[in-house]
XYZ file of C-alpha atoms in Angstrom:
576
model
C -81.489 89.652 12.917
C -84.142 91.762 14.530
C -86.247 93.990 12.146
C -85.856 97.426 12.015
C -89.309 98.314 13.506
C -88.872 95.774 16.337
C -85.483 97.639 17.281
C -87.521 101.074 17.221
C -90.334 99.072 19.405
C -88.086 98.065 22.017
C -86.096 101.385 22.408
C -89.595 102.903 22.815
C -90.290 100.352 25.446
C -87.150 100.971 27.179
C -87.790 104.877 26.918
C -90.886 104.068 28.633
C -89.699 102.190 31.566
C -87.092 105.017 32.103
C -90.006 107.543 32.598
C -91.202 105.724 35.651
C -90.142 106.187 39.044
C -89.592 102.359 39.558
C -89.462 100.473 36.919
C -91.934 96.851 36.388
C -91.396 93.945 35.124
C -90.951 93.607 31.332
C -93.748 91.347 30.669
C -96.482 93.697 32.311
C -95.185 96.785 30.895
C -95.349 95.418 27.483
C -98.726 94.682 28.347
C -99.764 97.968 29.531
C -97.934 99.215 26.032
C -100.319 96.978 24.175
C -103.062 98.056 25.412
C -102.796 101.393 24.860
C -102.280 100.959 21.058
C -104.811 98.450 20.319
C -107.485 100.825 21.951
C -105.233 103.507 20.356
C -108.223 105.374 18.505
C -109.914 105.643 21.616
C -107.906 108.116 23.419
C -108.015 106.292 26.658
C -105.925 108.187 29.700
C -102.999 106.371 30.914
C -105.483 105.349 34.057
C -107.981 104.304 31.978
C -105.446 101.330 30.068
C -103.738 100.368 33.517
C -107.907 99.929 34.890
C -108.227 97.600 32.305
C -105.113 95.037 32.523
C -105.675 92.297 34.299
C -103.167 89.908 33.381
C -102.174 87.144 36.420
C -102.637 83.427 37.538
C -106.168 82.531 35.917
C -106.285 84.848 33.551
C -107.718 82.960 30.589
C -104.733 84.201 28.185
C -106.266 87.243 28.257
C -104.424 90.666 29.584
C -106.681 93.147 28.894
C -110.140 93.818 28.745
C -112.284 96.806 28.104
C -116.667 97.545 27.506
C -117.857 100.263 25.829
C -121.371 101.116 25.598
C -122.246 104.329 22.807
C -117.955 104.488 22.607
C -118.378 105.339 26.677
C -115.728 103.310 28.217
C -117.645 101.453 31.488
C -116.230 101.549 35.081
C -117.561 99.447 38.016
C -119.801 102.509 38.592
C -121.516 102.937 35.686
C -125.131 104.023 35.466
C -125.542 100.682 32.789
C -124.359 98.481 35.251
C -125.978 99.371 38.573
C -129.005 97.130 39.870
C -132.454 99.151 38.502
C -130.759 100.617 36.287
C -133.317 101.047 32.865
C -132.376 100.473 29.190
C -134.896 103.059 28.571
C -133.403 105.779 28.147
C -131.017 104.537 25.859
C -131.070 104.924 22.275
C -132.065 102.213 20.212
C -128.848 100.197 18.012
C -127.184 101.663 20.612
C -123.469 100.025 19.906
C -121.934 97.763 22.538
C -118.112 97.464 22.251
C -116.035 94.117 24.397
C -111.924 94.605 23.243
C -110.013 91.437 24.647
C -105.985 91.902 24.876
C -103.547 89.547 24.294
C -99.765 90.509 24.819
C -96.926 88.428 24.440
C -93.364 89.466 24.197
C -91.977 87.085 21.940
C -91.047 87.444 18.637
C -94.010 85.199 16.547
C -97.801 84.717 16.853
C -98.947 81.021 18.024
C -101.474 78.970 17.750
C -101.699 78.068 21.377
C -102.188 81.252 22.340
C -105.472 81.564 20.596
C -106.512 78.257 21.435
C -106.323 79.049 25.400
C -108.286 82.516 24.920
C -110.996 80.579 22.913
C -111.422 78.071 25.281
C -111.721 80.870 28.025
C -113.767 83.282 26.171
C -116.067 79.713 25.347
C -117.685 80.241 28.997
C -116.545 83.673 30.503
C -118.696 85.136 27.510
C -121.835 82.445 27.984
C -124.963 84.113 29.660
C -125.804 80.785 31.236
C -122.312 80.591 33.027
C -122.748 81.114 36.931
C -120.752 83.869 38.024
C -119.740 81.328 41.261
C -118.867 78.511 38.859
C -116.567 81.054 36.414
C -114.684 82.182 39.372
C -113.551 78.544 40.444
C -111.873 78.956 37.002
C -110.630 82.307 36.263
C -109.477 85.213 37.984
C -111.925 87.380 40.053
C -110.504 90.393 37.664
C -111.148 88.697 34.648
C -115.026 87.544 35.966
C -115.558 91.132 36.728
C -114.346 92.562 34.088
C -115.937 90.151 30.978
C -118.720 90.694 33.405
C -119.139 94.194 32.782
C -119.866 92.761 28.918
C -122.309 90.018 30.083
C -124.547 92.770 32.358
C -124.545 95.060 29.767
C -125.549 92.625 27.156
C -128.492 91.919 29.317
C -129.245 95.025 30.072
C -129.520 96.467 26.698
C -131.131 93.375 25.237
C -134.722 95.175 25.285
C -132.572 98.380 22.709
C -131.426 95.902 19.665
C -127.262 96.550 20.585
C -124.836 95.956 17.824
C -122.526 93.349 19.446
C -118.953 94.122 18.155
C -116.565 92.223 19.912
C -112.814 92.358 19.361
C -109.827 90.541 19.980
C -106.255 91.767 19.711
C -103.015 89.560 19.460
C -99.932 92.119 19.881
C -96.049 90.706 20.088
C -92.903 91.944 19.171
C -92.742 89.890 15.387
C -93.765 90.378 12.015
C -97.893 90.837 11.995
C -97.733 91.358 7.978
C -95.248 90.572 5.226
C -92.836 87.730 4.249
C -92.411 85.071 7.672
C -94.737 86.373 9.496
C -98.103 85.014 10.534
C -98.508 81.307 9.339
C -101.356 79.705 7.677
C -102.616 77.231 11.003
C -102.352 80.406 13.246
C -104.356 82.636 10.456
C -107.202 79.457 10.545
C -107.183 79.488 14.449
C -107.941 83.031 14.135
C -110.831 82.968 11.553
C -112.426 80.269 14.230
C -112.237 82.954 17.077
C -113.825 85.528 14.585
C -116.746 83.004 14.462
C -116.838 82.153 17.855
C -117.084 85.488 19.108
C -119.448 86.879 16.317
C -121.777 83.692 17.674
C -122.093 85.316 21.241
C -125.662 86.599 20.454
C -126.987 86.728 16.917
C -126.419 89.675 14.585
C -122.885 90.166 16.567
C -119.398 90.615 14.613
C -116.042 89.082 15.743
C -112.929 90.429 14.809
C -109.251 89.427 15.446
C -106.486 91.698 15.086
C -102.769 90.890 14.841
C -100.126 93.323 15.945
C -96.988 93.238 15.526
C -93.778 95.586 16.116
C -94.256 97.343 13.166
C -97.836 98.308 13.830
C -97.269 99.205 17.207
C -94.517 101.011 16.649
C -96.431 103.470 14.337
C -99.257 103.351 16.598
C -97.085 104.808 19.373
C -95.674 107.767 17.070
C -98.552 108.414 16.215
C -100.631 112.049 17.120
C -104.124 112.069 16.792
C -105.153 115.329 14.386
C -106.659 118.283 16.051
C -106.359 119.986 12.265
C -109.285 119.361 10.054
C -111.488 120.854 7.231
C -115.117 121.613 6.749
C -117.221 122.518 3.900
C -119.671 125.254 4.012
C -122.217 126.459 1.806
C -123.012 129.562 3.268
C -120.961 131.617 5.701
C -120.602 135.275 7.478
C -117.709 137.046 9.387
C -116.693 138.963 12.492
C -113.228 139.847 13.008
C -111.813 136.199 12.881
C -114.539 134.489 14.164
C -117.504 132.727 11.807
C -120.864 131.206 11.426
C -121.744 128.856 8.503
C -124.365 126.600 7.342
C -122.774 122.945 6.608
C -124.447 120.431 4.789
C -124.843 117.260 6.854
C -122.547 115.006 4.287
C -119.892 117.623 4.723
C -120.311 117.550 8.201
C -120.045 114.285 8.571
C -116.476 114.010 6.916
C -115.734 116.500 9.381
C -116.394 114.254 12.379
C -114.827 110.860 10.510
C -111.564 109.752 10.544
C -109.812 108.267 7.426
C -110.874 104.922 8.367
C -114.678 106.449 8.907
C -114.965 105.922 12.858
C -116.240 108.837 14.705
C -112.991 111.402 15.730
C -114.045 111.003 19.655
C -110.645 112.781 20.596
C -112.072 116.290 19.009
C -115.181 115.815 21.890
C -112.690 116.042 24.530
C -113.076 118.646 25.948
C -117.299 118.835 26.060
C -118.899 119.370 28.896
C -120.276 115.763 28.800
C -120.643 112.125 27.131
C -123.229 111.468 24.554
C -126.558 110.269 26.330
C -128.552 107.927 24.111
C -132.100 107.793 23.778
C -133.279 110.786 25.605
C -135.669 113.263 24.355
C -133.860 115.680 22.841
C -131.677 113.007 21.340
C -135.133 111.304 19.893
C -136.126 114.607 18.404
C -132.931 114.829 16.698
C -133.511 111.876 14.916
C -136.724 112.019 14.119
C -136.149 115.544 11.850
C -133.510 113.746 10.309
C -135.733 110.800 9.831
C -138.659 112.989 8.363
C -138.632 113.233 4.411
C -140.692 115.903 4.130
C -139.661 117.729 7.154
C -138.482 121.130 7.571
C -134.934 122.256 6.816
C -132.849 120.665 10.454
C -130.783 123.852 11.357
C -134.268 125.378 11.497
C -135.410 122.802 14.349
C -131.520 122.488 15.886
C -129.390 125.083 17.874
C -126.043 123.724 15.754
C -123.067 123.097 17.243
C -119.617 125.512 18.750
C -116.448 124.863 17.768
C -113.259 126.479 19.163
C -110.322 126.484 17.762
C -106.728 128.190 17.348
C -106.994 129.016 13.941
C -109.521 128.826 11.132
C -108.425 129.948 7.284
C -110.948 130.094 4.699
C -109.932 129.090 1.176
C -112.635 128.748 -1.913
C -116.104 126.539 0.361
C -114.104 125.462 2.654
C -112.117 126.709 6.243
C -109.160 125.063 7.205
C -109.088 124.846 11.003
C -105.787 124.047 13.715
C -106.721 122.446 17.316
C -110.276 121.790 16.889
C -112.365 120.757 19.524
C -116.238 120.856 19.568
C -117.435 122.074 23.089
C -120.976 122.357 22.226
C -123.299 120.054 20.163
C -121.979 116.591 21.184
C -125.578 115.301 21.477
C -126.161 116.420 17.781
C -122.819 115.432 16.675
C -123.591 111.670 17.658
C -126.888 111.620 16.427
C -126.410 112.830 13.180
C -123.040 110.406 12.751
C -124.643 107.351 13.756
C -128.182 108.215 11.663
C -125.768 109.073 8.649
C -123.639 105.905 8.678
C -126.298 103.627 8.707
C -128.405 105.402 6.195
C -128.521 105.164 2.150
C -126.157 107.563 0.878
C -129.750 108.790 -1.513
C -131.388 110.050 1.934
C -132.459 113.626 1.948
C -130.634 114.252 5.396
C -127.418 114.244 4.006
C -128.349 117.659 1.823
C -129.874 119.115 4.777
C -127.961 121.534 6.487
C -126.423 122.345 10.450
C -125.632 125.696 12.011
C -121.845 126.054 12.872
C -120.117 128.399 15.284
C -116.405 128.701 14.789
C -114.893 131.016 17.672
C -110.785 131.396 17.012
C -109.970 131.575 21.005
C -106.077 131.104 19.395
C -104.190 129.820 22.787
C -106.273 131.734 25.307
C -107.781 128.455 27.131
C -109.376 130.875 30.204
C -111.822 131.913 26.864
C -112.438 128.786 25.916
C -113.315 127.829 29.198
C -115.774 131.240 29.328
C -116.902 129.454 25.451
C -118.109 126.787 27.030
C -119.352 127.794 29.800
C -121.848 129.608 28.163
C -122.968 127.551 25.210
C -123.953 125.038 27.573
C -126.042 127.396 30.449
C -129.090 127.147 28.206
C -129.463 123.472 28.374
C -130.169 121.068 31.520
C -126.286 120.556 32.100
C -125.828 118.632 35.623
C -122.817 121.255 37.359
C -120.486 118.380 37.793
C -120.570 118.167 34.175
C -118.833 121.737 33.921
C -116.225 121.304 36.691
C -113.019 121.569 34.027
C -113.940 125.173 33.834
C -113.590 126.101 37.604
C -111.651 128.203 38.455
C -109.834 125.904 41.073
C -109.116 123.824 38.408
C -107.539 126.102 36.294
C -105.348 127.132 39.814
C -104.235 123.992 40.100
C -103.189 123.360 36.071
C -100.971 126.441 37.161
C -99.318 125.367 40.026
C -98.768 122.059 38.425
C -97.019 122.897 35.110
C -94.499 125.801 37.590
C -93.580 122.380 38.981
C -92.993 119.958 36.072
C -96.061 118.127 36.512
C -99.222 118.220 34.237
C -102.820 118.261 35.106
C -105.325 116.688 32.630
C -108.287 118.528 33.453
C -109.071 118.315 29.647
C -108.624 114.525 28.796
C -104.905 113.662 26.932
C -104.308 117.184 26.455
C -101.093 116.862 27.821
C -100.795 113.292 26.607
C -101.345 114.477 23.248
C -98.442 117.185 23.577
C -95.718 114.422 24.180
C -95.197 114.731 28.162
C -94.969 111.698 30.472
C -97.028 109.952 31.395
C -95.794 109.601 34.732
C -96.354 113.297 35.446
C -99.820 113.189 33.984
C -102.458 113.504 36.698
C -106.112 113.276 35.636
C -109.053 114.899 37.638
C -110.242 111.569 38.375
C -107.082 110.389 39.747
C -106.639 113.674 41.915
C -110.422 113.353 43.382
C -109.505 109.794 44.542
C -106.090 111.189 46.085
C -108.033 113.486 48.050
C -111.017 111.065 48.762
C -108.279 108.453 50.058
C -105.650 110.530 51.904
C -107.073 114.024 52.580
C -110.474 112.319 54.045
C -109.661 109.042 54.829
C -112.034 107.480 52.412
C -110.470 105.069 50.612
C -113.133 102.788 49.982
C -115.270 105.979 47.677
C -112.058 105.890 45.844
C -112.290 102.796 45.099
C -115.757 102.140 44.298
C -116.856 105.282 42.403
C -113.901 106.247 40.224
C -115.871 107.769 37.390
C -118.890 109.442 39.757
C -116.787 111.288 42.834
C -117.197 114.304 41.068
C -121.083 114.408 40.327
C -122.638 115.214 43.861
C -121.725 119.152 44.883
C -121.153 118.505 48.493
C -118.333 115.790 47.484
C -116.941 117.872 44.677
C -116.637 120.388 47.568
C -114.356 118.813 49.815
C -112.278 117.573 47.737
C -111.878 120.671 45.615
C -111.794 123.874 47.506
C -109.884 127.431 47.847
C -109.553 127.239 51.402
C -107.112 123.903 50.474
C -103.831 125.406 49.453
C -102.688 124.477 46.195
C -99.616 123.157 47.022
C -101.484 120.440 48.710
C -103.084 118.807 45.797
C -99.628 118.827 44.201
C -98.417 116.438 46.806
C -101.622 114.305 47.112
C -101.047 113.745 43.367
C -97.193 113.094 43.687
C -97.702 110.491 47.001
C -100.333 108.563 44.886
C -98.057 108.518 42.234
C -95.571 107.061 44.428
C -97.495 105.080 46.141
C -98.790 103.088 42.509
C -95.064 103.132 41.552
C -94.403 100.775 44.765
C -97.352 98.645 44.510
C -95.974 97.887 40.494
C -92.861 96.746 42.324
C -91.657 93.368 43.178
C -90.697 94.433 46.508
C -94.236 95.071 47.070
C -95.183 91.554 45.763
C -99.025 92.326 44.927
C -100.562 91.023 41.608
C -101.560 93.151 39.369
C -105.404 92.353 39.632
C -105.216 93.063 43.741
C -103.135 96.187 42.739
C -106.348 98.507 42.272
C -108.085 96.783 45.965
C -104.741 98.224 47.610
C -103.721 101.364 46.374
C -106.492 103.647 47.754
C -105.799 101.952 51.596
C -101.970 101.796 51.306
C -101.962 105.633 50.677
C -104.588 106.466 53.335
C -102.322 104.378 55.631
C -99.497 105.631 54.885
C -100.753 109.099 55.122
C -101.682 108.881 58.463
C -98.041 107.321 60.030
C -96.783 110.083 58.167
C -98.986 112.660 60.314
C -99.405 110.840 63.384
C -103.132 110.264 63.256
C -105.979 109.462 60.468
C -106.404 113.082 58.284
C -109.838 113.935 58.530
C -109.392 116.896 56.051
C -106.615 118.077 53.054
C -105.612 121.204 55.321
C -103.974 118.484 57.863
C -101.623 117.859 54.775
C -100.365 121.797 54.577
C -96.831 120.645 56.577
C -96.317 117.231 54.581
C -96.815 119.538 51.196
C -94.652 122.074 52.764
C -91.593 119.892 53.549
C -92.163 118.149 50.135
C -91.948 115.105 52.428
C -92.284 111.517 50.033
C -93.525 108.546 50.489
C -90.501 106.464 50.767
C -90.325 102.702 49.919
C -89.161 101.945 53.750
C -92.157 103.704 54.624
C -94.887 101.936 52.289
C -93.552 98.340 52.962
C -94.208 99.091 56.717
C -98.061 100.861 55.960
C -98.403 97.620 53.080
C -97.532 95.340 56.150
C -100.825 97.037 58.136
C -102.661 96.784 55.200
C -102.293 93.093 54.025
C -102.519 91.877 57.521
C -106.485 93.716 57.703
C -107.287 92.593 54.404
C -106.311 88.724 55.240
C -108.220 89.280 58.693
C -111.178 90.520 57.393
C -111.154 87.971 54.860
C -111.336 85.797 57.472
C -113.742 87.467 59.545
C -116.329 88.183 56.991
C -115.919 85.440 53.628
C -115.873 88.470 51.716
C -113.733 88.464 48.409
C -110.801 91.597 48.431
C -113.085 93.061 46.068
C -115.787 92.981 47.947
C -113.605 94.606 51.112
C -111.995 97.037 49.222
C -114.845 98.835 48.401
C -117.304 99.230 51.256
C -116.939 101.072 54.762
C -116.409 98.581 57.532
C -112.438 97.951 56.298
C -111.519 101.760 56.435
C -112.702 101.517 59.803
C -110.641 98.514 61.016
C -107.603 99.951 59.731
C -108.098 103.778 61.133
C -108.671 101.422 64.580
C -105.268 99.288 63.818
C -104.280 103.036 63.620
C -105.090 103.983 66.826
């Protein structure tokens, strides 16, 4: 008889499948599933997971794979990976993260499973391993992907990383308790732990078994936007406040109960932490200094907004937290503090806190942060969430049953679908693919569309009505829905090479000629005209026939194709 939690797993599975449009095969979406709660504490966006499976033919037993670098996830167009790039500017210790996912649906953990990922991992994580020579054995998605590990590795040899590399085993049995994992699979796993933690000296391994039980609370699980903080000293205006905070009280403030950095209350800052730059390096060093002067005397502090902040006795009780300003001194004080002896004098030293109670007013908080970050050398892409455009089309979205994420897993975090969930990332590459007929920027800079101002333009603009974006965001959701299909018949590694150039296809049959700009789209939003299954199968026909011919043509991998210029021009030719 099935445990209780494994019931409660599988009806949560099968709620899931009902929320898409088309549902996929069991085995990948218990793999997508998995993924999302072993990186759980990392508030990935539904986008984000589905980047990261990889599971297929070749895959080394592994489904999943993810790099962080400083608790940044990396994407193929990170600054860390790109040729030149310099290690610099990084800090020093500067953490670097590889998570490896294993998902099986069956009801036990075996020992065969672990054996085929340690045999894999033996060479796809070796330095001296030819990249030509790994992809005669593996997958191209699984070479890229553990290669986004191996180039970073390199690249930050010069900063002193701390390797941490992790492996997850999820299934649907018993992880802990009475039956459940048995002694020769618990040995297997303790020899992974020590082959990983012997990828570079100084690393640390970890294996992690999840069962139905654990992923089942994982999954009902909300991360806290509710916290406390300590204060020594404090003063008042109308229901907003300013206090100083020792460093050791601050620093409960930012940890979780396990003592990991809350990243989720950062969510909505104008921009990621950015290692060892200069004001980063002077943050450190007053925290360093022994005999230096008191640090909220050398430090602007840090903003926090939130919907409701109660003072009882030292300390304020505050709802829906969310730190919009300070993120640089946030990190740097967490990551000097964890590593240092509990006797330092930092941890008495003290931090200047803003507490501004917007309540539910987010056009404030977007006016909040705004202006706590105009005094410092923000990049304007880095404040786009607070455009006005943005907030338009939020609006227009939610009058329509859809949800758009301009502030990451806000809506996530609120319960709604997934499959009405539409990041800004996700929308930029909608427009890039079908309202300019770019496909290949879409699929080659997923996390950096938005950084140049003449791009962010184009794709986001008044003169576009707003309606338009709606459908750009619905046909790409459609279009990803068919591609997960097995009508479609694409693997899931070449799913990300087609999905940009299926929708720009498709796009244009749909208007009778390639769309040079989003206003061509006004009729097709209009009409609410979809993009039908009929009607992708005959634009995926196009599509696989230019990739295999260009293959041909050019001994390029589908990677490769996917993401540079040339191929978007043979297919708006095949157009006519």
């Amino acid at each position: 008889m099935a445990d209780n939690e494994q019931v409660l797993l599988d009806q949560v599975l099968v709620q899931r499948q009902a929320e898409r449009s088309a549902p996929i095969r069991e085995d990948e979406a218990f793999e997508l599933f998995a993924a999302e709660q072993a990186l759980a504490t990392r508030q990935l966006s539904s986008e984000e997971v589905a980047d990261g499976v990889i599971g297929g033919s070749n895959d080394g037993a592994i489904d999943a794979i993810y790099v962080f670098v400083g608790g940044v996830l990396l994407s193929e167009d990170s600054d860390v990976l790109q040729d030149g790039f310099s290690a610099a500017r990084l800090l020093r210790g500067l953490k670097l993260e590889l998570w490896l996912v294993q998902a099986k649906r069956e009801t036990s953990f075996t020992e065969t499973a672990i054996d085929k990922a340690a045999s894999a991992l033996a060479r796809l994580l070796s330095l001296s391993e030819s990249e030509d020579d790994l992809l005669k054995l593996y997958s191209h998605s699984v070479v890229s992907r553990t290669g986004f590990f191996r180039k970073a590795l390199r690249v930050l040899a010069t900063r002193h990383p701390q390797v941490e590399i992790h492996f997850v085993y999820a299934t649907r049995g018993r992880a802990s308790g009475p039956n459940s994992i048995n002694s020769k699979v618990e040995i297997k796993a303790r020899d992974l732990e020590a082959q990983l933690a012997g990828v570079i000296s100084g690393a640390k391994g970890r294996v992690e078994f999840l069962g139905a039980a654990e992923l089942w609370r994982r999954a009902n699980a909300v991360p806290s936007y509710t916290t406390e903080l300590t204060y020594q000293e404090n003063a008042t205006s109308g229901n907003s406040h300013v206090a100083l905070v020792k460093l050791r009280d601050y620093m409960s403030f930012l940890s979780d109960e396990d003592g990991q950095l809350r990243r989720h209350i950062f969510d909505w800052n104008v921009r990621d932490y950015q290692g060892d730059v200069e004001v980063n390096r002077e943050i450190r060093s007053s925290l360093e200094n022994p005999d230096g002067p008191e640090f909220w005397w050398l430090n602007n502090g840090v903003t926090i907004v939130c919907s409701k902040a109660t003072a009882v006795g030292k300390t304020y009780h505050l709802d829906d937290v969310q730190v919009v300003n300070g993120l640089q001194s946030s990190h740097t004080i967490f990551n000097f503090l964890r590593s240092a002896p509990g006797t330092h004098p930092a941890f008495d030293r003290s931090i200047l806190v803003r507490i501004l109670v917007t309540g539910d007013d987010l056009a404030t908080r977007d006016l909040v942060i705004r202006a706590t970050n105009r005094q410092t050398s923000v990049p304007a892409a880095s404040l786009r969430a607070t455009d006005n455009i943005q907030r338009d089309i939020e609006a227009f979205f939610i009058g329509h049953d859809w949800y758009y994420d301009r502030r990451k897993n806000f809506y996530r975090n609120s319960g709604r679908s997934a499959e009405r969930i539409v990041s800004i990332s996700l929308l930029a590459q909608a427009v890039m693919a079908m309202g300019l007929s770019r496909p290949d920027n879409s699929r080659a800079r997923p996390s950096s569309l938005l950084k140049r101002d003449k791009e962010y333009g184009e794709i986001f603009s008044k003169e576009i009505p707003v309606e338009v974006y709606l459908w750009l965001a619905r046909a790409q959701k459609e279009v990803d829905a068919f591609l997960t299909s097995e009508a479609a018949g694409i693997s899931v590694p070449d799913r990300n090479n087609y999905r940009f150039h299926l929708a720009m296809v498709a796009t244009a049959k749909l208007v009778g000629k390639p769309v040079r700009s989003p206003k061509q789209l006004k009729v097709l939003a209009r009409d609410n005209v979809s993009m039908s299954a009929a009607h992708l199968s005959e634009s995926l026909v196009i599509v696989r026939e230019e990739f295999a011919a260009q293959e041909i043509s050019t001994g390029s991998s589908l990677d490769k194709i996917a993401k540079g210029p040339d191929f978007v021009d043979r297919l708006i030719s095949r157009l006519g």
